[in-house]
Amino acid sequence: MLTFLIRRIVAGAALVVVVATATFLLLNLTGTDVARNILGETAPRSAVTAKSHELRLDQPLVERYWHWAEQALRGDLGSSWFTGAPVNQSLVDTLPVTLSIVLAGLLLAAVLSVALGTAAALRGGWVDRMVQFAAVLGTAVPSFLIALVLAVTLAVQLGWLPATGYVAIDASLTEWLRSIILPAVSLAVAATAATAMQVRGALMDVLRADYVRTLRSRGLSTRSVVFRHALRNAAPPALTVLALQFIGLISGAVVVEKVFGLPGIGTLANSAAVRGDAPVLLGTVVVTVSIVVAVNLLLDIVYGWLNPKVRVS
Amino acid sequence: MRKTVALIGAALLTATVTGCGGGTLADGDRTLTLAESVTATPWDLAKASLGPESSYYQPVFDTLIRLDRNGEPTPNLATSWSYDKAQTTLTLKLRTGVKFTDGTALDADAVRQSLLHTKSGTASAAGEIRDISGVEVVDAHTVAIKLSHPSASLLPALGQVSGMIAAPGSLKDPGVPVGSGPYRLDTSATIAGQTYTYTRNPRYWNKKAFPYNKVVIKYLADPTARINALLSGQIDGGTVNLNRVPTVKGHGLKVATYQPGDVEGLYIWDRAGKKVPALGKLKVRQALNYAFDKKAILKAAKTGLGTRTAQVFAPGEDGYDARLEHTYSYDPAKARRLLAEAGYPNGFAVTLPDLSAAFPQEQAALTQSLKDIGIKVRLDNVPGDQIFSSALSGKYAMSYFKLGAPTGWDKVQLQLTKDSTWNPLKYHDPRAEELVTRIGEATGRTRDALFKQLNAHVVHQAWNAPWSVVANAYATAKGVTATPQAGLQYPPLHSYAPAAK
C-alpha cells in the first residue's frame, strides 16, 4: 500500500509540473501585448516598453520559465501583472469560496443521489421511472441556467437568499450558509443526476447477488440488508462517479461563481484568462490540478478501506 | 459519520427556512454600497490605474483639484493656481490645516513627495503626469510644478488619480492607504479583492460634500451579477450594460447615461495606402464615411443610446465642433459613386481583424456596411485580449475601434501626430503636424480656433469614419442619486447623494 501511494504521489506531482509547463507555454504563444493591455490605450509606447521590461516580457521564454519555476518551487507564485496582488494571497482568499460551494454541492449530491438511487432501486415502478426521468433532465440542463433561474426567482424576486456575494464561514455561519446554498444547489443538480443513476444500478446488481439472498434467507430485515451490507458494496462505483463529479464541479464553479458574483478561484481564473494575467492563471492551474490529484489519491485510499482486495493487488 | 451528514443536512435546511424571513439591511445607517467591475490595483499610487479602479482610491485620497461635472477644474486641496508665461510652471496655493489620517500635515513638501512618487511608476496614473520635470516647494503651502513642455492635460490629471496625495510616510509599499480624503479604509471589514469598507475621516475639511457615513465597494465582475445585486437591493450603484438598461428601468431603478469621451467607428490606419492602395485616395476614405447608417447601428448595438458623430472629439472637449457633425450622412449610393470616381467601381478587398469576441454587434455592423458598398471583407480571427495588439501591429489597414482619452489634447497626442501610439502605420500629414505644433504653443481663443481647424482638416480628409460618441449607463437604487462627470468612466464619489423623497 505504501509503495503504491508513493508511486501515485510522484505521478501526481509530475502531472502538476507537465500541466503548469504546458499552460506557461500556451500563455506565451498567443502574441498578446500584455503590457499594453495593462496600461490601456492611452499609454505612450515608452511606458509600454518600460512595463514589458518590468514584467521580464523582453527576456527569452526559457529564462522566464526558469524564473517562474524556481520561484514556484520555493512556494512563491509571483504577483498579478494587473493588480500587483500576490498570487498566493489571492489563492488563499478565493479557495475557501470555491471549496465551500463545491463541497456543499458534493455533499448535497451525495445525500440526494443515495436517497434517490436507493428509492429507485428498491421501489421500482413509477418511483424508478420518475427518478430516471429527473436524472436525464438534471444532466441535460446546464448548471448556469439553473443558477440564473435560482438567482432571479429565489434571490431577486422573492428575496429569500442573497443574490450575490460570499460571507466567510468565520464571519457568520448562517450568513455563510445563506450565501452558498443557491450556488451549491446549482452545482449539485447535474452531479446528483449522474450519481443517483450509478447508485441505482450498483444497488440493483448487489441486491441480485447470492450473498444478499443468503442474508435474506437468514431472516434479516430489508432495511438491515440494504443499509448494512448492500449499500457498502454498491459504494465504490458510486464513489468513483462522485469523485469525477468533484472535478466537474470545480469547472462548473467558474460559471456559477460568475452568476452569483462569488469571488472564488473560478472568477479569479476567468478574469486572469480574459486579460492574459499569466502569473494568476498559472497559480490557479497549479492549485486546481493539485486538488484534483489529491482527490484521486484520497479516493484510492477510501477504495482500499472499503475493499481490502485493492490493497493486496 | 452518518450522523454528521444528517446534522449538516439539517443545518442546510434550517438556513434555507430562516432565510425566508430575511430581507436586506436596515437603511438608516447611511451606508453607500457600490459595485465595481474591476479589482483594485495596489494602494501604492505609483502603481495606480486611471479607469474605474480609481473608485477604490477616491474615499481615501483627496485630489489637488476637483473636476466639476463638465470636467472644469475647481479648488480642492489647492485653493488657487496659476501658470507662468511660458506655460511650463504651475504654481498651486494649498489649503491650510489639512492633515493626513496618520496625523502628519499635508504641506508643500508632502505634495512634492507624493507627486514625484506617483510619477516614478509605470502605471497609467504615472503616465498622465509624465511631463512633470520637477516639483519645487516655494513655501509651506505653495508648490510649483515644472513641466518639460506646455501641457493642457496637467490640470485635468491633477483632478484624478494622478493628483491624489498620499501621506509621505506611506509612499513606499503601503499596506494600508493613508490619505487626507473623506474616508479611511476599515481594514477589519475589508477583504482584499472582494469587499472594501471605508468609514468617515472625522478630520476631513469638506464633510458636507460626502453625505454617507460609510462606503462599501464590492467587486462584482459579471454584469448579470451586478444587475441581480441592484435589483435585490444588495448594492446602491453600479455600471450596467446598455442592453440591460430597459430591464433596470423596468424595475424602477434610476439610470444615468454619460459619455466618457470614447469615439467608436471605423478607424482607418492606412491613410497613405501603404497596404491597401485604395485607402490612400481621399474619395475612397470619404466613401467609407457615407457607408454607415449610424442611427440604425446605435439602435441595434446600443439600444439607441449614444450620439452620432463624424469627428474624434466628443462634445465638451477642446476641438469639438458641432458644425462638423453633418459632414457625412448615410448615403450608400454616394459612397459607391465616390468609389467609382476614385477608380474602384467594383470596390476593393480588405482584411480586417474580427473583433466579435469583444464587440459582436459593432463588428457585424461594420462588416455588413462595408459589403453593402461593394467592399470585399475578409476577417482574421482575433481573441478578446488581443484587440490592442492587433490594431497596433500595423498589420491591418483599418478596423473597428473605440478610442478615448481624458482630454481633447490627449486625443491629439494619442492619434493625430506622426509618432502617436494610435497611428500604427505612421501616417504623416504636414498640415496636421503644423497645426498640432501651433496648438501646443497657443493659449485662449487662438488655441480654440487652431484646435477647430485641426479637427476640420481631419474630418474633411476623412482620416477615420467615426460613428458615435459612446454612452455608458450607470444605475442607482431608488434612494440614491449619482451625477456622472464628463470624460470619466464612472460617477465620482462626491457626486453620490441620498435622493430627495
PDB file of N, CA, C and O in Angstrom, chain B residues 263 267 271 282 286 289 309-328 408-409 411-412 415-417 429 431-437 439 446-466 469:
ATOM      1  N   VAL B 263     -14.852  57.545 -28.694  1.00  0.00           N
ATOM      2  CA  VAL B 263     -15.488  57.624 -30.001  1.00  0.00           C
ATOM      3  C   VAL B 263     -15.260  56.306 -30.717  1.00  0.00           C
ATOM      4  O   VAL B 263     -14.137  55.806 -30.771  1.00  0.00           O
ATOM      5  N   TYR B 267     -11.866  52.924 -37.811  1.00  0.00           N
ATOM      6  CA  TYR B 267     -10.610  53.669 -37.766  1.00  0.00           C
ATOM      7  C   TYR B 267      -9.766  53.242 -38.967  1.00  0.00           C
ATOM      8  O   TYR B 267      -9.504  52.059 -39.152  1.00  0.00           O
ATOM      9  N   ARG B 271      -3.957  55.485 -44.004  1.00  0.00           N
ATOM     10  CA  ARG B 271      -4.435  56.629 -44.794  1.00  0.00           C
ATOM     11  C   ARG B 271      -3.514  56.944 -45.967  1.00  0.00           C
ATOM     12  O   ARG B 271      -3.876  57.675 -46.876  1.00  0.00           O
ATOM     13  N   LEU B 282      -8.469  60.109 -51.152  1.00  0.00           N
ATOM     14  CA  LEU B 282      -9.425  60.834 -50.309  1.00  0.00           C
ATOM     15  C   LEU B 282     -10.858  60.395 -50.590  1.00  0.00           C
ATOM     16  O   LEU B 282     -11.645  60.181 -49.667  1.00  0.00           O
ATOM     17  N   GLN B 286     -13.622  59.048 -47.983  1.00  0.00           N
ATOM     18  CA  GLN B 286     -14.907  59.738 -47.816  1.00  0.00           C
ATOM     19  C   GLN B 286     -16.063  58.788 -48.087  1.00  0.00           C
ATOM     20  O   GLN B 286     -17.077  58.808 -47.382  1.00  0.00           O
ATOM     21  N   ASN B 289     -17.037  56.997 -45.176  1.00  0.00           N
ATOM     22  CA  ASN B 289     -17.807  57.798 -44.229  1.00  0.00           C
ATOM     23  C   ASN B 289     -19.295  57.859 -44.565  1.00  0.00           C
ATOM     24  O   ASN B 289     -20.110  58.119 -43.682  1.00  0.00           O
ATOM     25  N   THR B 309     -21.811  60.787 -34.550  1.00  0.00           N
ATOM     26  CA  THR B 309     -20.758  61.781 -34.720  1.00  0.00           C
ATOM     27  C   THR B 309     -20.004  61.556 -36.016  1.00  0.00           C
ATOM     28  O   THR B 309     -20.135  60.499 -36.645  1.00  0.00           O
ATOM     29  N   ALA B 310     -19.198  62.562 -36.394  1.00  0.00           N
ATOM     30  CA  ALA B 310     -18.348  62.435 -37.571  1.00  0.00           C
ATOM     31  C   ALA B 310     -16.925  62.846 -37.229  1.00  0.00           C
ATOM     32  O   ALA B 310     -16.078  62.924 -38.091  1.00  0.00           O
ATOM     33  N   GLN B 311     -16.675  63.116 -35.929  1.00  0.00           N
ATOM     34  CA  GLN B 311     -15.346  63.607 -35.530  1.00  0.00           C
ATOM     35  C   GLN B 311     -14.821  62.829 -34.322  1.00  0.00           C
ATOM     36  O   GLN B 311     -15.577  62.149 -33.635  1.00  0.00           O
ATOM     37  N   VAL B 312     -13.511  62.959 -34.082  1.00  0.00           N
ATOM     38  CA  VAL B 312     -12.918  62.177 -32.998  1.00  0.00           C
ATOM     39  C   VAL B 312     -13.045  62.862 -31.635  1.00  0.00           C
ATOM     40  O   VAL B 312     -12.761  62.253 -30.620  1.00  0.00           O
ATOM     41  N   PHE B 313     -13.465  64.141 -31.647  1.00  0.00           N
ATOM     42  CA  PHE B 313     -13.611  64.828 -30.357  1.00  0.00           C
ATOM     43  C   PHE B 313     -15.055  64.746 -29.885  1.00  0.00           C
ATOM     44  O   PHE B 313     -15.986  64.868 -30.681  1.00  0.00           O
ATOM     45  N   ALA B 314     -15.239  64.557 -28.577  1.00  0.00           N
ATOM     46  CA  ALA B 314     -16.580  64.450 -28.020  1.00  0.00           C
ATOM     47  C   ALA B 314     -17.065  65.832 -27.588  1.00  0.00           C
ATOM     48  O   ALA B 314     -16.244  66.712 -27.313  1.00  0.00           O
ATOM     49  N   PRO B 315     -18.376  66.029 -27.519  1.00  0.00           N
ATOM     50  CA  PRO B 315     -18.896  67.323 -27.054  1.00  0.00           C
ATOM     51  C   PRO B 315     -18.253  67.685 -25.713  1.00  0.00           C
ATOM     52  O   PRO B 315     -18.103  66.834 -24.843  1.00  0.00           O
ATOM     53  N   GLY B 316     -17.866  68.950 -25.562  1.00  0.00           N
ATOM     54  CA  GLY B 316     -17.244  69.382 -24.310  1.00  0.00           C
ATOM     55  C   GLY B 316     -15.735  69.336 -24.359  1.00  0.00           C
ATOM     56  O   GLY B 316     -15.069  69.954 -23.529  1.00  0.00           O
ATOM     57  N   GLU B 317     -15.178  68.613 -25.325  1.00  0.00           N
ATOM     58  CA  GLU B 317     -13.715  68.548 -25.404  1.00  0.00           C
ATOM     59  C   GLU B 317     -13.194  69.694 -26.270  1.00  0.00           C
ATOM     60  O   GLU B 317     -13.878  70.161 -27.192  1.00  0.00           O
ATOM     61  N   ASP B 318     -11.949  70.111 -25.979  1.00  0.00           N
ATOM     62  CA  ASP B 318     -11.301  71.109 -26.838  1.00  0.00           C
ATOM     63  C   ASP B 318     -11.291  70.569 -28.263  1.00  0.00           C
ATOM     64  O   ASP B 318     -10.993  69.404 -28.480  1.00  0.00           O
ATOM     65  N   GLY B 319     -11.598  71.411 -29.208  1.00  0.00           N
ATOM     66  CA  GLY B 319     -11.547  70.990 -30.609  1.00  0.00           C
ATOM     67  C   GLY B 319     -12.883  70.544 -31.159  1.00  0.00           C
ATOM     68  O   GLY B 319     -13.085  70.543 -32.370  1.00  0.00           O
ATOM     69  N   TYR B 320     -13.829  70.196 -30.284  1.00  0.00           N
ATOM     70  CA  TYR B 320     -15.134  69.726 -30.762  1.00  0.00           C
ATOM     71  C   TYR B 320     -15.846  70.858 -31.519  1.00  0.00           C
ATOM     72  O   TYR B 320     -15.848  72.012 -31.084  1.00  0.00           O
ATOM     73  N   ASP B 321     -16.440  70.498 -32.633  1.00  0.00           N
ATOM     74  CA  ASP B 321     -17.145  71.500 -33.434  1.00  0.00           C
ATOM     75  C   ASP B 321     -18.463  70.902 -33.917  1.00  0.00           C
ATOM     76  O   ASP B 321     -18.473  70.026 -34.786  1.00  0.00           O
ATOM     77  N   ALA B 322     -19.565  71.411 -33.355  1.00  0.00           N
ATOM     78  CA  ALA B 322     -20.885  70.843 -33.674  1.00  0.00           C
ATOM     79  C   ALA B 322     -21.189  70.941 -35.175  1.00  0.00           C
ATOM     80  O   ALA B 322     -21.889  70.094 -35.724  1.00  0.00           O
ATOM     81  N   ARG B 323     -20.623  71.951 -35.844  1.00  0.00           N
ATOM     82  CA  ARG B 323     -20.926  72.136 -37.271  1.00  0.00           C
ATOM     83  C   ARG B 323     -20.391  70.987 -38.131  1.00  0.00           C
ATOM     84  O   ARG B 323     -20.839  70.778 -39.241  1.00  0.00           O
ATOM     85  N   LEU B 324     -19.393  70.289 -37.605  1.00  0.00           N
ATOM     86  CA  LEU B 324     -18.806  69.199 -38.400  1.00  0.00           C
ATOM     87  C   LEU B 324     -19.654  67.937 -38.384  1.00  0.00           C
ATOM     88  O   LEU B 324     -19.427  67.014 -39.166  1.00  0.00           O
ATOM     89  N   GLU B 325     -20.620  67.880 -37.467  1.00  0.00           N
ATOM     90  CA  GLU B 325     -21.371  66.639 -37.273  1.00  0.00           C
ATOM     91  C   GLU B 325     -22.111  66.176 -38.525  1.00  0.00           C
ATOM     92  O   GLU B 325     -22.400  65.010 -38.692  1.00  0.00           O
ATOM     93  N   HIS B 326     -22.475  67.135 -39.398  1.00  0.00           N
ATOM     94  CA  HIS B 326     -23.284  66.737 -40.549  1.00  0.00           C
ATOM     95  C   HIS B 326     -22.475  66.647 -41.840  1.00  0.00           C
ATOM     96  O   HIS B 326     -23.018  66.686 -42.922  1.00  0.00           O
ATOM     97  N   THR B 327     -21.142  66.528 -41.669  1.00  0.00           N
ATOM     98  CA  THR B 327     -20.285  66.456 -42.854  1.00  0.00           C
ATOM     99  C   THR B 327     -20.637  65.260 -43.739  1.00  0.00           C
ATOM    100  O   THR B 327     -20.657  65.337 -44.952  1.00  0.00           O
ATOM    101  N   TYR B 328     -20.896  64.123 -43.112  1.00  0.00           N
ATOM    102  CA  TYR B 328     -21.224  62.919 -43.879  1.00  0.00           C
ATOM    103  C   TYR B 328     -22.556  62.348 -43.397  1.00  0.00           C
ATOM    104  O   TYR B 328     -22.741  62.141 -42.210  1.00  0.00           O
ATOM    105  N   GLY B 408      -9.240  66.544 -24.890  1.00  0.00           N
ATOM    106  CA  GLY B 408      -9.079  66.713 -26.324  1.00  0.00           C
ATOM    107  C   GLY B 408      -7.609  66.719 -26.731  1.00  0.00           C
ATOM    108  O   GLY B 408      -7.210  66.117 -27.723  1.00  0.00           O
ATOM    109  N   TRP B 409      -6.790  67.405 -25.938  1.00  0.00           N
ATOM    110  CA  TRP B 409      -5.359  67.485 -26.238  1.00  0.00           C
ATOM    111  C   TRP B 409      -4.715  66.101 -26.137  1.00  0.00           C
ATOM    112  O   TRP B 409      -3.854  65.741 -26.938  1.00  0.00           O
ATOM    113  N   LYS B 411      -6.215  63.399 -26.810  1.00  0.00           N
ATOM    114  CA  LYS B 411      -6.642  62.680 -28.015  1.00  0.00           C
ATOM    115  C   LYS B 411      -5.729  63.009 -29.188  1.00  0.00           C
ATOM    116  O   LYS B 411      -5.378  62.139 -29.978  1.00  0.00           O
ATOM    117  N   VAL B 412      -5.359  64.299 -29.286  1.00  0.00           N
ATOM    118  CA  VAL B 412      -4.450  64.712 -30.360  1.00  0.00           C
ATOM    119  C   VAL B 412      -3.138  63.946 -30.237  1.00  0.00           C
ATOM    120  O   VAL B 412      -2.655  63.341 -31.197  1.00  0.00           O
ATOM    121  N   GLN B 415      -3.471  60.141 -31.181  1.00  0.00           N
ATOM    122  CA  GLN B 415      -3.739  59.576 -32.503  1.00  0.00           C
ATOM    123  C   GLN B 415      -3.471  60.484 -33.689  1.00  0.00           C
ATOM    124  O   GLN B 415      -3.457  60.009 -34.817  1.00  0.00           O
ATOM    125  N   LEU B 416      -3.260  61.785 -33.496  1.00  0.00           N
ATOM    126  CA  LEU B 416      -3.205  62.658 -34.672  1.00  0.00           C
ATOM    127  C   LEU B 416      -1.812  63.117 -35.083  1.00  0.00           C
ATOM    128  O   LEU B 416      -1.660  63.852 -36.043  1.00  0.00           O
ATOM    129  N   THR B 417      -0.760  62.722 -34.371  1.00  0.00           N
ATOM    130  CA  THR B 417       0.580  63.115 -34.809  1.00  0.00           C
ATOM    131  C   THR B 417       1.281  61.912 -35.440  1.00  0.00           C
ATOM    132  O   THR B 417       0.838  60.773 -35.298  1.00  0.00           O
ATOM    133  N   ASP B 429       1.039  63.876 -42.088  1.00  0.00           N
ATOM    134  CA  ASP B 429       0.318  64.918 -42.812  1.00  0.00           C
ATOM    135  C   ASP B 429       0.894  66.244 -42.337  1.00  0.00           C
ATOM    136  O   ASP B 429       0.651  66.668 -41.196  1.00  0.00           O
ATOM    137  N   ARG B 431       0.286  69.349 -42.851  1.00  0.00           N
ATOM    138  CA  ARG B 431      -0.676  70.369 -42.419  1.00  0.00           C
ATOM    139  C   ARG B 431      -1.138  70.093 -40.978  1.00  0.00           C
ATOM    140  O   ARG B 431      -1.149  70.994 -40.133  1.00  0.00           O
ATOM    141  N   ALA B 432      -1.497  68.846 -40.703  1.00  0.00           N
ATOM    142  CA  ALA B 432      -1.943  68.487 -39.347  1.00  0.00           C
ATOM    143  C   ALA B 432      -0.808  68.689 -38.351  1.00  0.00           C
ATOM    144  O   ALA B 432      -0.998  69.233 -37.260  1.00  0.00           O
ATOM    145  N   GLU B 433       0.371  68.268 -38.736  1.00  0.00           N
ATOM    146  CA  GLU B 433       1.541  68.372 -37.851  1.00  0.00           C
ATOM    147  C   GLU B 433       1.783  69.825 -37.450  1.00  0.00           C
ATOM    148  O   GLU B 433       2.041  70.134 -36.282  1.00  0.00           O
ATOM    149  N   GLU B 434       1.676  70.719 -38.451  1.00  0.00           N
ATOM    150  CA  GLU B 434       1.910  72.140 -38.203  1.00  0.00           C
ATOM    151  C   GLU B 434       0.860  72.682 -37.220  1.00  0.00           C
ATOM    152  O   GLU B 434       1.180  73.395 -36.266  1.00  0.00           O
ATOM    153  N   LEU B 435      -0.400  72.299 -37.444  1.00  0.00           N
ATOM    154  CA  LEU B 435      -1.472  72.769 -36.551  1.00  0.00           C
ATOM    155  C   LEU B 435      -1.262  72.269 -35.124  1.00  0.00           C
ATOM    156  O   LEU B 435      -1.454  73.017 -34.160  1.00  0.00           O
ATOM    157  N   VAL B 436      -0.830  71.019 -34.989  1.00  0.00           N
ATOM    158  CA  VAL B 436      -0.614  70.461 -33.647  1.00  0.00           C
ATOM    159  C   VAL B 436       0.473  71.254 -32.925  1.00  0.00           C
ATOM    160  O   VAL B 436       0.327  71.618 -31.751  1.00  0.00           O
ATOM    161  N   THR B 437       1.553  71.548 -33.630  1.00  0.00           N
ATOM    162  CA  THR B 437       2.645  72.326 -33.022  1.00  0.00           C
ATOM    163  C   THR B 437       2.137  73.695 -32.569  1.00  0.00           C
ATOM    164  O   THR B 437       2.436  74.140 -31.451  1.00  0.00           O
ATOM    165  N   ILE B 439      -0.960  74.572 -31.827  1.00  0.00           N
ATOM    166  CA  ILE B 439      -1.890  74.446 -30.688  1.00  0.00           C
ATOM    167  C   ILE B 439      -1.098  74.328 -29.388  1.00  0.00           C
ATOM    168  O   ILE B 439      -1.439  74.929 -28.372  1.00  0.00           O
ATOM    169  N   THR B 446      -7.039  81.821 -29.567  1.00  0.00           N
ATOM    170  CA  THR B 446      -6.212  81.383 -30.689  1.00  0.00           C
ATOM    171  C   THR B 446      -6.124  79.860 -30.685  1.00  0.00           C
ATOM    172  O   THR B 446      -6.255  79.196 -31.720  1.00  0.00           O
ATOM    173  N   ARG B 447      -5.917  79.314 -29.469  1.00  0.00           N
ATOM    174  CA  ARG B 447      -5.788  77.883 -29.335  1.00  0.00           C
ATOM    175  C   ARG B 447      -7.091  77.191 -29.758  1.00  0.00           C
ATOM    176  O   ARG B 447      -7.064  76.211 -30.517  1.00  0.00           O
ATOM    177  N   ASP B 448      -8.220  77.707 -29.274  1.00  0.00           N
ATOM    178  CA  ASP B 448      -9.515  77.123 -29.638  1.00  0.00           C
ATOM    179  C   ASP B 448      -9.700  77.107 -31.146  1.00  0.00           C
ATOM    180  O   ASP B 448     -10.143  76.102 -31.724  1.00  0.00           O
ATOM    181  N   ALA B 449      -9.355  78.246 -31.794  1.00  0.00           N
ATOM    182  CA  ALA B 449      -9.547  78.351 -33.239  1.00  0.00           C
ATOM    183  C   ALA B 449      -8.658  77.346 -33.973  1.00  0.00           C
ATOM    184  O   ALA B 449      -9.102  76.658 -34.911  1.00  0.00           O
ATOM    185  N   LEU B 450      -7.403  77.234 -33.533  1.00  0.00           N
ATOM    186  CA  LEU B 450      -6.481  76.290 -34.172  1.00  0.00           C
ATOM    187  C   LEU B 450      -6.956  74.851 -33.991  1.00  0.00           C
ATOM    188  O   LEU B 450      -6.881  74.022 -34.902  1.00  0.00           O
ATOM    189  N   PHE B 451      -7.458  74.582 -32.799  1.00  0.00           N
ATOM    190  CA  PHE B 451      -7.965  73.244 -32.476  1.00  0.00           C
ATOM    191  C   PHE B 451      -9.091  72.875 -33.443  1.00  0.00           C
ATOM    192  O   PHE B 451      -9.151  71.766 -33.983  1.00  0.00           O
ATOM    193  N   LYS B 452      -9.996  73.811 -33.674  1.00  0.00           N
ATOM    194  CA  LYS B 452     -11.124  73.558 -34.575  1.00  0.00           C
ATOM    195  C   LYS B 452     -10.639  73.370 -36.015  1.00  0.00           C
ATOM    196  O   LYS B 452     -11.180  72.564 -36.765  1.00  0.00           O
ATOM    197  N   GLN B 453      -9.601  74.150 -36.376  1.00  0.00           N
ATOM    198  CA  GLN B 453      -9.038  73.986 -37.724  1.00  0.00           C
ATOM    199  C   GLN B 453      -8.474  72.581 -37.911  1.00  0.00           C
ATOM    200  O   GLN B 453      -8.655  71.949 -38.949  1.00  0.00           O
ATOM    201  N   LEU B 454      -7.775  72.123 -36.886  1.00  0.00           N
ATOM    202  CA  LEU B 454      -7.194  70.780 -36.955  1.00  0.00           C
ATOM    203  C   LEU B 454      -8.308  69.743 -37.109  1.00  0.00           C
ATOM    204  O   LEU B 454      -8.240  68.844 -37.967  1.00  0.00           O
ATOM    205  N   ASN B 455      -9.341  69.898 -36.304  1.00  0.00           N
ATOM    206  CA  ASN B 455     -10.451  68.954 -36.351  1.00  0.00           C
ATOM    207  C   ASN B 455     -11.091  68.940 -37.747  1.00  0.00           C
ATOM    208  O   ASN B 455     -11.311  67.877 -38.335  1.00  0.00           O
ATOM    209  N   ALA B 456     -11.351  70.157 -38.280  1.00  0.00           N
ATOM    210  CA  ALA B 456     -11.984  70.254 -39.597  1.00  0.00           C
ATOM    211  C   ALA B 456     -11.110  69.581 -40.662  1.00  0.00           C
ATOM    212  O   ALA B 456     -11.602  68.855 -41.537  1.00  0.00           O
ATOM    213  N   HIS B 457      -9.804  69.790 -40.557  1.00  0.00           N
ATOM    214  CA  HIS B 457      -8.881  69.186 -41.517  1.00  0.00           C
ATOM    215  C   HIS B 457      -8.994  67.657 -41.480  1.00  0.00           C
ATOM    216  O   HIS B 457      -9.119  66.995 -42.510  1.00  0.00           O
ATOM    217  N   VAL B 458      -8.958  67.121 -40.265  1.00  0.00           N
ATOM    218  CA  VAL B 458      -9.002  65.670 -40.099  1.00  0.00           C
ATOM    219  C   VAL B 458     -10.341  65.102 -40.603  1.00  0.00           C
ATOM    220  O   VAL B 458     -10.375  64.062 -41.271  1.00  0.00           O
ATOM    221  N   VAL B 459     -11.443  65.817 -40.337  1.00  0.00           N
ATOM    222  CA  VAL B 459     -12.758  65.337 -40.773  1.00  0.00           C
ATOM    223  C   VAL B 459     -12.873  65.400 -42.296  1.00  0.00           C
ATOM    224  O   VAL B 459     -13.292  64.440 -42.944  1.00  0.00           O
ATOM    225  N   HIS B 460     -12.440  66.514 -42.894  1.00  0.00           N
ATOM    226  CA  HIS B 460     -12.570  66.642 -44.346  1.00  0.00           C
ATOM    227  C   HIS B 460     -11.612  65.728 -45.092  1.00  0.00           C
ATOM    228  O   HIS B 460     -11.904  65.274 -46.198  1.00  0.00           O
ATOM    229  N   GLN B 461     -10.489  65.428 -44.473  1.00  0.00           N
ATOM    230  CA  GLN B 461      -9.560  64.481 -45.081  1.00  0.00           C
ATOM    231  C   GLN B 461      -9.978  63.035 -44.812  1.00  0.00           C
ATOM    232  O   GLN B 461      -9.319  62.107 -45.261  1.00  0.00           O
ATOM    233  N   ALA B 462     -11.049  62.877 -44.061  1.00  0.00           N
ATOM    234  CA  ALA B 462     -11.604  61.549 -43.743  1.00  0.00           C
ATOM    235  C   ALA B 462     -10.531  60.592 -43.224  1.00  0.00           C
ATOM    236  O   ALA B 462     -10.349  59.500 -43.737  1.00  0.00           O
ATOM    237  N   TRP B 463      -9.846  61.012 -42.181  1.00  0.00           N
ATOM    238  CA  TRP B 463      -8.824  60.153 -41.577  1.00  0.00           C
ATOM    239  C   TRP B 463      -9.466  58.870 -41.045  1.00  0.00           C
ATOM    240  O   TRP B 463      -8.895  57.807 -41.095  1.00  0.00           O
ATOM    241  N   ASN B 464     -10.655  59.023 -40.485  1.00  0.00           N
ATOM    242  CA  ASN B 464     -11.387  57.874 -39.950  1.00  0.00           C
ATOM    243  C   ASN B 464     -12.833  57.997 -40.386  1.00  0.00           C
ATOM    244  O   ASN B 464     -13.216  58.987 -41.004  1.00  0.00           O
ATOM    245  N   ALA B 465     -13.635  57.006 -40.032  1.00  0.00           N
ATOM    246  CA  ALA B 465     -15.075  57.106 -40.259  1.00  0.00           C
ATOM    247  C   ALA B 465     -15.792  56.835 -38.934  1.00  0.00           C
ATOM    248  O   ALA B 465     -16.328  55.751 -38.709  1.00  0.00           O
ATOM    249  N   PRO B 466     -15.781  57.823 -38.029  1.00  0.00           N
ATOM    250  CA  PRO B 466     -16.394  57.594 -36.704  1.00  0.00           C
ATOM    251  C   PRO B 466     -17.916  57.497 -36.809  1.00  0.00           C
ATOM    252  O   PRO B 466     -18.515  58.133 -37.679  1.00  0.00           O
ATOM    253  N   VAL B 469     -20.308  58.888 -30.406  1.00  0.00           N
ATOM    254  CA  VAL B 469     -19.693  59.095 -29.105  1.00  0.00           C
ATOM    255  C   VAL B 469     -20.397  58.099 -28.184  1.00  0.00           C
ATOM    256  O   VAL B 469     -21.616  58.118 -28.038  1.00  0.00           O
TER     257      VAL B 469
END
